[in-house]
């Protein structure tokens, strides 16, 4: 299955709502740039979210991951880790996805149990108030605008329309979409967590080529029963009782790089999504470009895998050929907003980094007055 579009209404943080479209809205001149579903539906291979500090990038990834966990990984609301403080009573979620040659829309209304604010561990507060599933054949889409068009004649299931017996068997925090996606299992990797969690898990030996790419001084890394053995080319041999302690002799970049490439191999093998927060952290820019290129390479990415990442650095975007796969997170009157780069910039012959750094699109660069105030403050401190 493939997710086409995710939309939220009535949520905290993003007052204007949140829309994340994974389809190609611009003209497709090269099929190798995208994944083809039909003559009118193409999916992005790489999607970036860029913004200055505290613009809502990580929150955006959490919203995306939350929906994918429910729709694609069959998790209930507790297992999917509802983004607390963002999802509220009567939050509406619409997710469009394609599977079995059909396009489905899951229209969900989230409820919040009013009696569970005090002890959410004993009484999980979120539940599905209502769910409606729409269905139409992929062949019914004759133009791009048709992808998101659904009407009541396409409704195939309602949560409120289930029999009392069915309701009794279905927990109120489990989605009815499971009946559609039960046998779909795309691989989803996410790195919305601290660097300490990047360490290799399970019994494994890190590939020699990956080791050389990130640290030529290491001869081998072997993990067995959570014990880590690191052998350096100068003969030094370290054994650690746990994965966290192994980070004492490995750089953060080496840890992150090895882990991401191992996970990328799984995504390419099984198909799915790789979600990386702040992709540039601890990584040389050239290696970031390499990861992006892997997902764009048709010979490597044969399973229609998709990379979704956030970044602070616009220079990374210059290697991306398309402009409709770039989202900008910015604050308008102190409120985060998500917008698509291609809605504001029509030309593709200008470096994307120049557009972002010039603040051509308001809110893509730090406020000049604030920068000057900080400079003045630092100068005064020195006096």
Phi, psi and omega in degrees: 000154180228133176278132181261320188201142178232130180222136176241143171229150178059058175235157173286166180077294179268088185297330181271007183093178184219123180229126181232103184260123183261004178269161178278118180267333176279168179297139178260112180258343180223112182298339181289343181282342189221173173259126183270124173263315176207184180294343181246351185239117177232138180252146179287146174272329181224134177227130180244150173235119184239149178180162177286179181302143176059035179263352177109015184295310181295322177300319178299316179297322179296322178293320178294312181297322180301313180295317181297324178296322181286312187280316188262334184248005171064026180277150173276179187296327179289316180292329183280356179056077178305130177296097182299143180084351180248305176284134180224181180299131181072021169296134180254132177236129175239125178229126177258134179213159182241135179199143178057033179073015180230153176254129179243150169237127172259114178256114188239142170242120181272138176249157179235120181289117187294338184267013187240018179293325189288315185228083184287341179288325181274334183219093187299126194284339186263146177208168178271111177289314180206148174219138177228131178247126176255154180215140173207153180287148177302326182294346179283347180275108182259342176210165186302325182295338181286341186303319186261009181268120176225150175223175186298336179291346181264000181291128179244345182200142173229138177298317181292345181266001179291154176292159179299326178294317179295319179298323181293330181273345184255113178302149184288354177252011177250130184284148176287349180296343178304330180293339180264318190256011186309320186260008175265136181214065177296145180283128180235118176247136176225146181240036179275063181200170183296161182299333181298338181273001181281348186298152183297139181242150179083184179273123184194160172237127183290133180303137184299322181293323177293320178301313182297326182296321186259332180203103183287351181277348183266133179272317180199153172227123180234134179243128177213125181053039180069002173271138185243127176246124180241121180246124178266158183293340178277004177100347179294137185229122182240138174233128181242146182287338181213167186290325182295317182295334181297339180291352179294331182246002178246137178289156179300323179295321178295316180299309183295315183298313180298316182295315182296318181292323176297318179290324178299321178300322178292319180296318179294327182286319187257343187080149180145214189225140174242116184249118184234123177271131180052066186301334184280346182299126177069010186233138172297141184301326180296324179287328174296316178301322180297318180297317178298317180297326179300318181287333179276348183278116183295329181288328180272313183266076182266355184255014178063037178287155183230134175259126176239121183218157172251157178203154172267341193256111183293338180301332180297330183288342184293343178271356180272124187287325183265164177242354179269009177245024179239123176250142179249130173256127180215167177251129176241115185054045177071004181252127178298145180217141177249127181226160180262131181307317185291344176285342183247335181236119183264335181274145180245010181262005177254137180301130181297326179295324178295319179298313183294311184290334180282351183064028176304320171264113186309135174094006181265354178226153180302148180296127184298318181298321179294323177297317181294323179296322178293319178301316180296319180297316180296319179298318179295324179296323181290329179289000000 
